[in-house]
Coordinates of C-alpha atoms and ligand atoms in Angstrom, one line a residue:
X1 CA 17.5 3.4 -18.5
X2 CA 20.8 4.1 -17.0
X3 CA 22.0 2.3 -13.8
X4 CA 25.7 3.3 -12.9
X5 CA 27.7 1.4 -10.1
X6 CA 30.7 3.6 -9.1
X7 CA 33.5 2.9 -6.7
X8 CA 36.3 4.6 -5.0
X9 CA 37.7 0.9 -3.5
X10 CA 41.6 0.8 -4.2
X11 CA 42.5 -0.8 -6.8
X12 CA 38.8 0.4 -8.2
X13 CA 39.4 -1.6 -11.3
X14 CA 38.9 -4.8 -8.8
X15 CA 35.0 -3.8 -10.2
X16 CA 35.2 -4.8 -13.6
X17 CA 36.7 -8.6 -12.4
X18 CA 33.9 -8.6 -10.1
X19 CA 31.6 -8.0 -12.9
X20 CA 33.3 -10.0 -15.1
X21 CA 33.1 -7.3 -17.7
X22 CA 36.3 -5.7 -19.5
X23 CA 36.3 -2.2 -18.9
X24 CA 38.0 -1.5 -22.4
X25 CA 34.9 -3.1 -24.2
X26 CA 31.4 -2.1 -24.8
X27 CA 29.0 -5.2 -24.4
X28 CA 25.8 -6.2 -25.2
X29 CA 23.2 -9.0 -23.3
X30 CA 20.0 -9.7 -25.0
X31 CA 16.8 -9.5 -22.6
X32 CA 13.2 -10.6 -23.8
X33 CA 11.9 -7.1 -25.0
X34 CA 15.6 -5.4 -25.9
X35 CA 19.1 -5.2 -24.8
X36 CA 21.8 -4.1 -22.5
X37 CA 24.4 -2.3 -22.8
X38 CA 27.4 -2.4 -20.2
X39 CA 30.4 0.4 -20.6
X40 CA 32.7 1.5 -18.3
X41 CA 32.1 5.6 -18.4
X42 CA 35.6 6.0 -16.1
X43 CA 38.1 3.5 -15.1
X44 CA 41.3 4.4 -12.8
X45 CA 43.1 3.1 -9.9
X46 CA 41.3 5.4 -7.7
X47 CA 37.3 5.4 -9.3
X48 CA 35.7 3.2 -11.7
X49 CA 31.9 3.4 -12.7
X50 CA 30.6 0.8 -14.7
X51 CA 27.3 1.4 -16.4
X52 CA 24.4 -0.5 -17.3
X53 CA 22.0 1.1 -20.0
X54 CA 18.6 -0.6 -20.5
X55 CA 17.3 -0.5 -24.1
X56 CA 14.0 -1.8 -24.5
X57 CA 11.9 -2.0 -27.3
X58 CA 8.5 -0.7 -26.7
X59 CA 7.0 -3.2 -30.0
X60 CA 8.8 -5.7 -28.6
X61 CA 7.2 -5.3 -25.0
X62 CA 4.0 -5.7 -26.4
X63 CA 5.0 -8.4 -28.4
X64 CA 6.0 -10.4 -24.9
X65 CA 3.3 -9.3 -22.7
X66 CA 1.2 -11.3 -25.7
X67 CA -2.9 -11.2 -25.9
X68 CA -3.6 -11.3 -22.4
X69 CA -0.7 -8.9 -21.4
X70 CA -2.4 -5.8 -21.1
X71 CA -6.4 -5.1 -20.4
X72 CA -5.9 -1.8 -22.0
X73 CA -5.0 -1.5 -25.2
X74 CA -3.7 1.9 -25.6
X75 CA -1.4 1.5 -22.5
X76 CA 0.4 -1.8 -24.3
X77 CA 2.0 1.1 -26.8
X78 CA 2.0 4.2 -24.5
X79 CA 3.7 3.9 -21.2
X80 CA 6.7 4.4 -19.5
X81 CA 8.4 1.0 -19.4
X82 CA 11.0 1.9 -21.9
X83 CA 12.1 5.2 -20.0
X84 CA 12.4 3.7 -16.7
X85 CA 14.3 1.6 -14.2
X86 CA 11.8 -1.3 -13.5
X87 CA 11.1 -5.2 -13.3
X88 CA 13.6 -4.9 -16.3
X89 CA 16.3 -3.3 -15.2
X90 CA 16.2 -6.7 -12.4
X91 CA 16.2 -9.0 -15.3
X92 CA 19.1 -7.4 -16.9
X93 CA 20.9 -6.7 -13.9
X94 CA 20.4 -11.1 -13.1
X95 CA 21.8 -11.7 -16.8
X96 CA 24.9 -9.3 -17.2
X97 CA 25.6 -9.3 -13.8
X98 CA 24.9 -12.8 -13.3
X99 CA 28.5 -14.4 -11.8
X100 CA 28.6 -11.0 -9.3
X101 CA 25.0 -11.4 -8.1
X102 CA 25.3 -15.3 -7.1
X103 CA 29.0 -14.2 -5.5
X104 CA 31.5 -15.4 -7.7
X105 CA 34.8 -14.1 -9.0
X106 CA 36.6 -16.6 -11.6
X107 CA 40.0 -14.3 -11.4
X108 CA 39.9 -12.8 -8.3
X109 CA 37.3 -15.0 -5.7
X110 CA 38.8 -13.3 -2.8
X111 CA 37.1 -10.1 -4.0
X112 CA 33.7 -11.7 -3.4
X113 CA 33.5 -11.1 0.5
X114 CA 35.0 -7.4 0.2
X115 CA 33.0 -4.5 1.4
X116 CA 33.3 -0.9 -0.9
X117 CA 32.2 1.9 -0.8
X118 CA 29.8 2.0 -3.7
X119 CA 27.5 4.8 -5.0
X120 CA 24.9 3.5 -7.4
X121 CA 22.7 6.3 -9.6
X122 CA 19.5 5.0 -10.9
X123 CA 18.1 7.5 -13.5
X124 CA 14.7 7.9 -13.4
X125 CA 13.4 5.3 -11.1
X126 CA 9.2 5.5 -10.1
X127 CA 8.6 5.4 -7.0
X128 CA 5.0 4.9 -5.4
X129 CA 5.7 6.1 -2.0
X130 CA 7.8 9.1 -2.5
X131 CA 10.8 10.3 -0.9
X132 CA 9.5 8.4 2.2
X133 CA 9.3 4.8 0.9
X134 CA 13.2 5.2 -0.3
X135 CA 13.9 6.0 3.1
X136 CA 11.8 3.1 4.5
X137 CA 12.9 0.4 1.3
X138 CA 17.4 1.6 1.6
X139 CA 17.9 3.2 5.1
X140 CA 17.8 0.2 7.2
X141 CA 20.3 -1.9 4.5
X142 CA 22.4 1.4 5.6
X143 CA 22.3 3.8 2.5
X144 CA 22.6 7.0 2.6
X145 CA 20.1 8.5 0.0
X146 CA 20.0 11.6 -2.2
X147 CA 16.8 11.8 -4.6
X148 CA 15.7 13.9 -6.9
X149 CA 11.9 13.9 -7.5
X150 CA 10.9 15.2 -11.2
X151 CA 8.4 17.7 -12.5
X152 CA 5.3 16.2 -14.1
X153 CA 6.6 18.8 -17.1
X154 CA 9.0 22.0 -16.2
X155 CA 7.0 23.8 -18.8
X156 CA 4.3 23.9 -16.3
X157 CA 5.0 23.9 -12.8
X158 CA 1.3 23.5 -11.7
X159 CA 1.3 20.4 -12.9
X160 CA 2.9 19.4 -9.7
X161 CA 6.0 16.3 -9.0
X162 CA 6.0 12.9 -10.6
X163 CA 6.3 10.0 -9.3
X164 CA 10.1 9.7 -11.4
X165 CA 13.2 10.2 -9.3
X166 CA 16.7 9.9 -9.8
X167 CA 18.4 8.2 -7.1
X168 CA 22.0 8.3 -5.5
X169 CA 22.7 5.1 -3.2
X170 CA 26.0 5.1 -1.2
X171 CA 26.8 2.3 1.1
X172 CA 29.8 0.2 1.8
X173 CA 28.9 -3.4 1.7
X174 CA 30.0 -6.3 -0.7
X175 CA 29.0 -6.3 -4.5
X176 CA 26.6 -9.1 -4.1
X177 CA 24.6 -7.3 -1.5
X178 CA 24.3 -4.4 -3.4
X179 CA 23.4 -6.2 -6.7
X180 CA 20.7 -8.1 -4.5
X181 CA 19.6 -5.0 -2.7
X182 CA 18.6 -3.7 -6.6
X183 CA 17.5 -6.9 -8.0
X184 CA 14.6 -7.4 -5.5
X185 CA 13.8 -3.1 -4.5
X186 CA 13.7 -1.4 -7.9
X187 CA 10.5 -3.5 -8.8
X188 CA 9.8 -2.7 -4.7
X189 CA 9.3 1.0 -5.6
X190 CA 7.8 1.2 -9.3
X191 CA 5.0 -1.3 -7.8
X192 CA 3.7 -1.8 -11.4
X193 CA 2.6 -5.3 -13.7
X194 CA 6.0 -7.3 -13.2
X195 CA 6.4 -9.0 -16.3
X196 CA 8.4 -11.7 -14.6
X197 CA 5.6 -13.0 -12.1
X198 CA 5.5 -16.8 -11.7
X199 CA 5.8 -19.1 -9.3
X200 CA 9.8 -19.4 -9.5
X201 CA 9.9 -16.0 -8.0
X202 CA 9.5 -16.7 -4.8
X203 CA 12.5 -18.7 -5.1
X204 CA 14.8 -16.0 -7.0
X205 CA 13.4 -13.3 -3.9
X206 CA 14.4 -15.7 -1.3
X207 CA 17.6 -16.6 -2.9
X208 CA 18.6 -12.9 -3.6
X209 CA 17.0 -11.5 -0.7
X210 CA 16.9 -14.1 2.2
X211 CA 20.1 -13.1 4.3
X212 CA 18.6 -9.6 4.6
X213 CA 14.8 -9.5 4.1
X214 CA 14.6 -11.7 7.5
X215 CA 15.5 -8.5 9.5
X216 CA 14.2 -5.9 7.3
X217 CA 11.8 -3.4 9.2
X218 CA 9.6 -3.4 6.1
X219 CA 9.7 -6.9 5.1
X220 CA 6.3 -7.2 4.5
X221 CA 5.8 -4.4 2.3
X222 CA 8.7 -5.5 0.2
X223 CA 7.4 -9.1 -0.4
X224 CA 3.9 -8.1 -1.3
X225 CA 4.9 -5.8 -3.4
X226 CA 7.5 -7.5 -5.4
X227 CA 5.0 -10.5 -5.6
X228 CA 2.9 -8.2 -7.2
X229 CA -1.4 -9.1 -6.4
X230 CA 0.2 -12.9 -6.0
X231 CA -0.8 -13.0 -2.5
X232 CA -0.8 -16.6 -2.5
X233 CA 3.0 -16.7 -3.5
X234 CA 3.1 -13.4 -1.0
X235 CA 2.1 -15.8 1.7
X236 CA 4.3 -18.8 1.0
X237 CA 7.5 -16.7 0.9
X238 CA 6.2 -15.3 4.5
X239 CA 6.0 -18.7 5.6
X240 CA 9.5 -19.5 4.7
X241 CA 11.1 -15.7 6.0
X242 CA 9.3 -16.0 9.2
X243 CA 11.2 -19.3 10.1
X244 CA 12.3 -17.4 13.4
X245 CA 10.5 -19.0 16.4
X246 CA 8.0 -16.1 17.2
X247 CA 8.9 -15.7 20.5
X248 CA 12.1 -14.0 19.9
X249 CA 10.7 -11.8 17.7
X250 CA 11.0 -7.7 19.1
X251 CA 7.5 -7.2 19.8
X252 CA 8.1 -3.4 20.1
X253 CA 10.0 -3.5 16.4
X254 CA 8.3 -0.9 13.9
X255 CA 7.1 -2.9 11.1
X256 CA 6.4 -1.0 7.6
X257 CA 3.1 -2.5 5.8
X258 CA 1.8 -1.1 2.6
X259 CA -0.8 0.9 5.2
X260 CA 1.4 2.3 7.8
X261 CA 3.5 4.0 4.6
X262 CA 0.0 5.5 3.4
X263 CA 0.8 7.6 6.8
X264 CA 4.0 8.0 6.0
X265 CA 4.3 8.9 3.3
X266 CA 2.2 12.5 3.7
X267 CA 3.5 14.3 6.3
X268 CA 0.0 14.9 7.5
X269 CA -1.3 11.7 6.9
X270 CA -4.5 11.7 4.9
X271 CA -7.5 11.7 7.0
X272 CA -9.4 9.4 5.0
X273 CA -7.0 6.9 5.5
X274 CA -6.6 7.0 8.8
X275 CA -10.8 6.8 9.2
X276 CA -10.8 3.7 7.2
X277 CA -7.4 1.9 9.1
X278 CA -9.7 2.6 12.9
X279 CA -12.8 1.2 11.4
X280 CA -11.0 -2.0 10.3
X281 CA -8.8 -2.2 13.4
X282 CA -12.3 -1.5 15.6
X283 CA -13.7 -4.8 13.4
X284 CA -10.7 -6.8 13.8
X285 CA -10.5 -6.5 17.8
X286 CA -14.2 -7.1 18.3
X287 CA -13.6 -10.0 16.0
X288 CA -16.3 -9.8 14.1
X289 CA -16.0 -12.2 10.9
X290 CA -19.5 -11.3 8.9
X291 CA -18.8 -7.6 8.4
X292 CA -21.7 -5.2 6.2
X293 CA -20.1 -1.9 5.3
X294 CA -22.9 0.7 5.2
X295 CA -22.7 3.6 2.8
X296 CA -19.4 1.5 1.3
X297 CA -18.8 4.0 -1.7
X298 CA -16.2 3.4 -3.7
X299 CA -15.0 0.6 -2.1
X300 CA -12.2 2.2 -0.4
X301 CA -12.7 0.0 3.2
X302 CA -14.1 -3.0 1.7
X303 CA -11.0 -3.1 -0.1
X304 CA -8.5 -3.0 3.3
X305 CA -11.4 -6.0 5.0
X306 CA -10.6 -7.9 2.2
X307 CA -6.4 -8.2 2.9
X308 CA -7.8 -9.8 6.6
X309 CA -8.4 -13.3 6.7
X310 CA -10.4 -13.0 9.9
X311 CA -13.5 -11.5 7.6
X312 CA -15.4 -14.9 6.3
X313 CA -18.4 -12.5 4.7
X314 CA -17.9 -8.9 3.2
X315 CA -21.1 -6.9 1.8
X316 CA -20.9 -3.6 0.7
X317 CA -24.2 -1.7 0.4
X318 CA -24.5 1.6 -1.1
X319 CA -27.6 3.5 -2.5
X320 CA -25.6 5.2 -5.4
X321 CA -24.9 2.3 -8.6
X322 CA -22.5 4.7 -9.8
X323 CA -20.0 4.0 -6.8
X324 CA -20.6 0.9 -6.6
X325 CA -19.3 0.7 -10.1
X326 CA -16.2 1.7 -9.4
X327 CA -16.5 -0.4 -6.3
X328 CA -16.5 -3.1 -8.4
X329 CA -13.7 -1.9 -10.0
X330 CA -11.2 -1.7 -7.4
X331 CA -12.4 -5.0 -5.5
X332 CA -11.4 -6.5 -8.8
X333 CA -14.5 -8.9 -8.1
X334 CA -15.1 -10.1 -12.0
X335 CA -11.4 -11.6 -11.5
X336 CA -11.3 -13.1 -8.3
X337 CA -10.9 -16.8 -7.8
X338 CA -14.2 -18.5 -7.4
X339 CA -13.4 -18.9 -3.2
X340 CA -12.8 -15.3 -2.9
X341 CA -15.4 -14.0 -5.0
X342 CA -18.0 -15.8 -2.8
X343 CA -16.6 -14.2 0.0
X344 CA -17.7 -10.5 -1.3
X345 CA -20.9 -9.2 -2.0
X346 CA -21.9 -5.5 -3.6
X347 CA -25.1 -4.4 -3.2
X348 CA -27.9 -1.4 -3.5
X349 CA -29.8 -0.2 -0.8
X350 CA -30.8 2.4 1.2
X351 CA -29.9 2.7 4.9
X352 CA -33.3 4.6 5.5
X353 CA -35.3 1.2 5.0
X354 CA -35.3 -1.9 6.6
X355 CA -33.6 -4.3 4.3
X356 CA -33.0 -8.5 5.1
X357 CA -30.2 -8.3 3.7
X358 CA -28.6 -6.7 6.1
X359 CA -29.6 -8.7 8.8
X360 CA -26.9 -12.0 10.3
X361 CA -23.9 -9.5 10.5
X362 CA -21.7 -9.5 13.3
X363 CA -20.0 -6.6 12.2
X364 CA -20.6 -2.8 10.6
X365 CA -19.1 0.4 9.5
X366 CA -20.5 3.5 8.6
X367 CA -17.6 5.3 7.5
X368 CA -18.6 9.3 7.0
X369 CA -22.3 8.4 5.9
X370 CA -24.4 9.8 8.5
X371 CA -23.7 13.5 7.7
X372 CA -25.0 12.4 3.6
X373 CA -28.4 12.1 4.9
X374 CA -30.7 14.9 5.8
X375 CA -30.7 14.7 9.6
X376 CA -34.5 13.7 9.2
X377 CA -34.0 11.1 7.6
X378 CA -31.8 9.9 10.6
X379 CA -34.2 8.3 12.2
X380 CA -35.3 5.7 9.7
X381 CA -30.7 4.4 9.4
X382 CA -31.2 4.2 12.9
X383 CA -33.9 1.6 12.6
X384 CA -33.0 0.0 9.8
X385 CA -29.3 -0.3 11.5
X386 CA -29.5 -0.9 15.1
X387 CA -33.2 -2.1 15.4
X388 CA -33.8 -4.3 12.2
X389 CA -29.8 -5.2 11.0
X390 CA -28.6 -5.3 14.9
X391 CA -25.1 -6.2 14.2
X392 CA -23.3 -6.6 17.5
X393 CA -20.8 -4.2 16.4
X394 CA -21.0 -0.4 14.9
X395 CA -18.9 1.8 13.7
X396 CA -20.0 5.0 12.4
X397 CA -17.3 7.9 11.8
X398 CA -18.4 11.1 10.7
X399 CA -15.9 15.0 10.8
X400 CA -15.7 17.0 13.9
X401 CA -17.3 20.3 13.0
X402 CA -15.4 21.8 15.6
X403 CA -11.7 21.1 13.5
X404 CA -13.5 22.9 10.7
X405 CA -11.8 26.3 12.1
X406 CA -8.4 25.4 11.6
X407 CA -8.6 24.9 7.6
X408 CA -7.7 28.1 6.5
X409 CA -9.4 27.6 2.7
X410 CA -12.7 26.9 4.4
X411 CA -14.8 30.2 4.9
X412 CA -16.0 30.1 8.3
X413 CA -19.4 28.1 8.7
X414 CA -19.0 26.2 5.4
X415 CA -18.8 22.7 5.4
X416 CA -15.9 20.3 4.0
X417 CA -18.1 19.0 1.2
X418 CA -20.4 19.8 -0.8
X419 CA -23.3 16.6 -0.5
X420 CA -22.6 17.2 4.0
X421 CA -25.9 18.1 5.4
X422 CA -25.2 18.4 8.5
X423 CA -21.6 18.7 10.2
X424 CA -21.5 18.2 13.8
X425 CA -19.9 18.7 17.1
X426 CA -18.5 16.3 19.7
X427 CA -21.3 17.1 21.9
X428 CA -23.8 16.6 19.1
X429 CA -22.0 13.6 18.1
X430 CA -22.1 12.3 21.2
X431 CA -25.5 13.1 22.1
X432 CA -27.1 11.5 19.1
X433 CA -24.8 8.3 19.6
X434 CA -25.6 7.9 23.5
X435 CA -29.7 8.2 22.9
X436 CA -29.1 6.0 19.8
X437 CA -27.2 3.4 22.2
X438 CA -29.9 3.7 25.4
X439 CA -32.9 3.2 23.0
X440 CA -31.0 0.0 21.0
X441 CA -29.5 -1.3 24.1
X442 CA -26.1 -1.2 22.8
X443 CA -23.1 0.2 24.8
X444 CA -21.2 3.2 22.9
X445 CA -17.5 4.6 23.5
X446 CA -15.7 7.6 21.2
X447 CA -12.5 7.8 20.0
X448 CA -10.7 10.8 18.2
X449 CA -9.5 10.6 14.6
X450 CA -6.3 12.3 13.3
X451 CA -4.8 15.2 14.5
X452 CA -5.7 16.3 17.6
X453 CA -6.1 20.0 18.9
X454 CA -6.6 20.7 22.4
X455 CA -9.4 23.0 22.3
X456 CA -11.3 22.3 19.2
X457 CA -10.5 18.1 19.2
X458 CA -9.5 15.9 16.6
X459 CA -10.0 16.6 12.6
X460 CA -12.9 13.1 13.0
X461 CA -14.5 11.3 15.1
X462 CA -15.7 7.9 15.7
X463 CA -18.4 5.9 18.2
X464 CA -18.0 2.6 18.4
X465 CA -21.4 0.6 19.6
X466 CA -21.2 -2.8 21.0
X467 CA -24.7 -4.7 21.5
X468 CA -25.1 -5.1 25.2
X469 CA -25.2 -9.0 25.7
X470 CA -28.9 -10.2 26.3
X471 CA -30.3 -10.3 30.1
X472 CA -27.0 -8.7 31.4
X473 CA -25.6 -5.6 31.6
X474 CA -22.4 -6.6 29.9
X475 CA -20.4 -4.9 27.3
X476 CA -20.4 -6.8 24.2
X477 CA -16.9 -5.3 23.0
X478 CA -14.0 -6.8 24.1
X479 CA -11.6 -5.6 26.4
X480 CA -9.4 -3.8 23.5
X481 CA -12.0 -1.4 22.4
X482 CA -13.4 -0.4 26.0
X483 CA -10.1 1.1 26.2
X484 CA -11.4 4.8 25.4
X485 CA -8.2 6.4 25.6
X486 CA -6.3 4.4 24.0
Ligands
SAH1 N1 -17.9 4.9 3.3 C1 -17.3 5.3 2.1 C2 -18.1 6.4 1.4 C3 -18.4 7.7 2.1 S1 -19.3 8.9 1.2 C4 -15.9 5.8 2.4 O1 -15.6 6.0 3.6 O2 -15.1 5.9 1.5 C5 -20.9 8.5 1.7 C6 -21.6 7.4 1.0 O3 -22.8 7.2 1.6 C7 -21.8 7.6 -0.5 O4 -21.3 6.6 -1.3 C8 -23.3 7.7 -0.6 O5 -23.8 7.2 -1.9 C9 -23.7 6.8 0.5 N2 -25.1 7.0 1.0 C10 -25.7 8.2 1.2 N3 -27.0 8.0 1.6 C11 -27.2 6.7 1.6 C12 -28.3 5.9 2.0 N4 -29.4 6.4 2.3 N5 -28.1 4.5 1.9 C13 -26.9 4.0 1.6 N6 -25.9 4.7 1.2 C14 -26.0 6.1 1.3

């Protein structure tokens, strides 16, 4: 894949001394699964581009990733890795621009601490994250960004957009910054297997990235995802960035983490999403550390409790084996270090009898279960949760029928899916919560979920229980989550 550096700097032929590459000359570097090429496509006083074309070989990639490379066969020999700007494109960038990314200039050093004005086209880069996640990832290194998102196939528009963009980057800064901005954010957006992952990474991201990753707004997304599911290495590079005493930190600075761009990226963000972040966040303030997700699905919460140290005990407990299948899945749990795996528990049960095993928690979530079970059978989760399990804190979310008006592809009186039985009300809601509360002796507050409308409320909504504290009539919750209106 094709990465072009161009400059309009005067003389612009001060590039190829910076690169250390003859512009007269095609030349080759060898890289473990193929080559690169670098070529000069225009060279004048006034504009030189210098190109970098990726050649990988796709037999050769599987011959590298070796037995344990890939868990799926197929995918070793069908994939885009050839076709893309990637983890590669770093490693070829580090070896034929290796004297301009460390800052040196044999002929001309003085070079080294010039700002240009560079534009940089990367064709066909992936990008989990969209339009959105360039803007997050470039715009506060001070690029201006053009991209170009790709049709899955022109041939058939229905198909929908890609994830493959072609990227223009302009930015006047020194070559070294730029070459460093690449190195560590290409890999940042394709967020696939790195084939480069070990424990001398952390050293090559701080070296390459340290003098600007220390104030980047997104920081934390950047060094998770370039230390790709290594969160132990994750954390130690933290440790070192985060050498700032923590006091002079901006505490009203925006941070970007992997979940706040889930919002971002959509420009409504996804409601499921948002469900899931408030029932963690409602868990993490009431710190609670033994948490039972109730009606866990697919694993879709479990997996966000499982990023917070504060959880010591995670059970998921679903009646369907099918979802919990996939639960499995996505946890990862057959490949998680012997500490971690202890920490996480699937298992299958129904929430309309009482079950043991769902008793010792100080935490649980019913994230959009209640409205799966014939309101009959209501009766017997609220035993089996609030009588016989008894955590000290509950969260159940569950739609606002009331929102259901504003979707205009749902016929009026239909519900948002197919296995709801019932869809309710804030009144209803709130009525079923408050009795449940009085006869449990638990507390209960309600918070909205997503968009908001004046008249008909928010698109979901949550109670949140507290247990009231034995022999008084104290609210169990801490002061965070009595804040209703927050
Ligand atoms: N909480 C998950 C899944 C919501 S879908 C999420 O937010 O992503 C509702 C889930 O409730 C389904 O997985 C369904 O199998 C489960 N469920 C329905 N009735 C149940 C019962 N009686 N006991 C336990 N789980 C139940």
């Amino acid at each position: 894949m094709l990465l072009t550096i161009t400059t309009t700097h005067i003389p612009a032929d001060d590039l190829s001394f910076l690169l250390h590459k003859h512009p007269g000359r095609i030349q080759q570097v060898e890289l473990s699964a193929g080559k690169a090429h670098i070529f000069y496509p225009e060279v004048n006083a006034r504009l030189c581009t210098a190109a970098l074309l990726l050649d990988l070989d796709p037999v050769g990639l599987v011959r590298n990733a070796g037995p344990k490379g890939n868990d799926f066969a197929l995918e070793q020999y069908v994939n885009d890795r050839p076709y893309v700007c990637s983890s590669f494109m770093s490693a070829a960038i580090a070896k034929a621009y290796s004297s301009a990314l460390n800052g040196r200039c044999k002929d001309k050093p003085e070079l080294v601490d010039v700002a240009m004005p560079f534009v940089v086209k990367l064709s066909v880069l992936p990008v989990r994250g969209g339009e959105q996640l360039l803007k997050t990832l470039f715009e506060p290194l001070g690029y201006a960004i053009t991209a170009t998102q790709h049709p899955l196939d022109p041939a058939f528009p229905d198909w929908g957009m890609s994830r493959y963009f072609t990227v223009e980057l302009s930015n006047t800064i020194t070559l070294q910054q730029l070459l460093s901005h690449l190195y560590v954010l290409i890999p940042v957006c394709d967020n696939d297997k790195h084939y480069w992952i070990a424990r001398d990474e952390i050293e090559k991201l701080l070296d390459k990235g340290k003098a600007w990753l220390e104030t980047h707004t997104a920081q934390e997304l950047i060094v998770r995802r370039y230390l790709k599911n290594q969160r132990a290495l994750a954390n130690k590079a933290f440790e070192v960035l985060v050498s700032k005493d923590e006091t002079e930190e901006d505490a009203d600075e925006k941070t970007v983490t992997e979940d706040t761009l889930a919002v971002l990226i959509e420009p409504k963000p996804r409601i499921h999403d948002l469900r899931l972040l408030a029932a963690r966040d409602e868990l993490l303030a009431a710190g609670a550390k033994r948490v039972a997700d109730l009606g866990c699905g697919e694993g879709k919460l479990m997996k966000l409790l499982m990023a917070e140290k504060q959880f010591e005990f995670l059970l998921g407990m679903d009646v369907s084996y099918r979802s919990l299948e996939i639960a499995q899945e996505r946890l990862k749990l057959d490949r998680l270090p012997e500490k971690q795996r202890e920490r996480v528990q699937l298992i299958q049960g129904s929430l309309t009898y009482r079950d043991k095993r769902l008793e010792g928690f100080d935490g649980a979530a019913l994230v959009e279960v209640i409205e799966h079970l014939d309101q009959p059978r209501l009766a017997a989760l609220e035993l089996s949760v609030f009588e016989y399990a008894r955590p000290e804190v509950v969260v159940v979310t569950t739609p606002n029928a009331e929102y259901n008006v504003k979707f205009e592809n749902l016929e009026g009186g239909k519900m948002r899916h197919a296995d709801h039985r019932f869809e309710w009300t804030r009144k209803q809601f709130e009525a079923w919560a408050t009795d449940v509360a009085l006869k449990h002796n638990y507390d209960v507050i309600f918070k909205p979920i997503g968009e908001s409308d004046p008249e008909v409320g928010a698109l979901s909504q949550m109670a949140v229980f507290g247990l009231r504290v034995k022999g008084t009539e104290q609210f169990n919750l801490n002061s965070e989550i009595k804040n209703v209106d927050q």
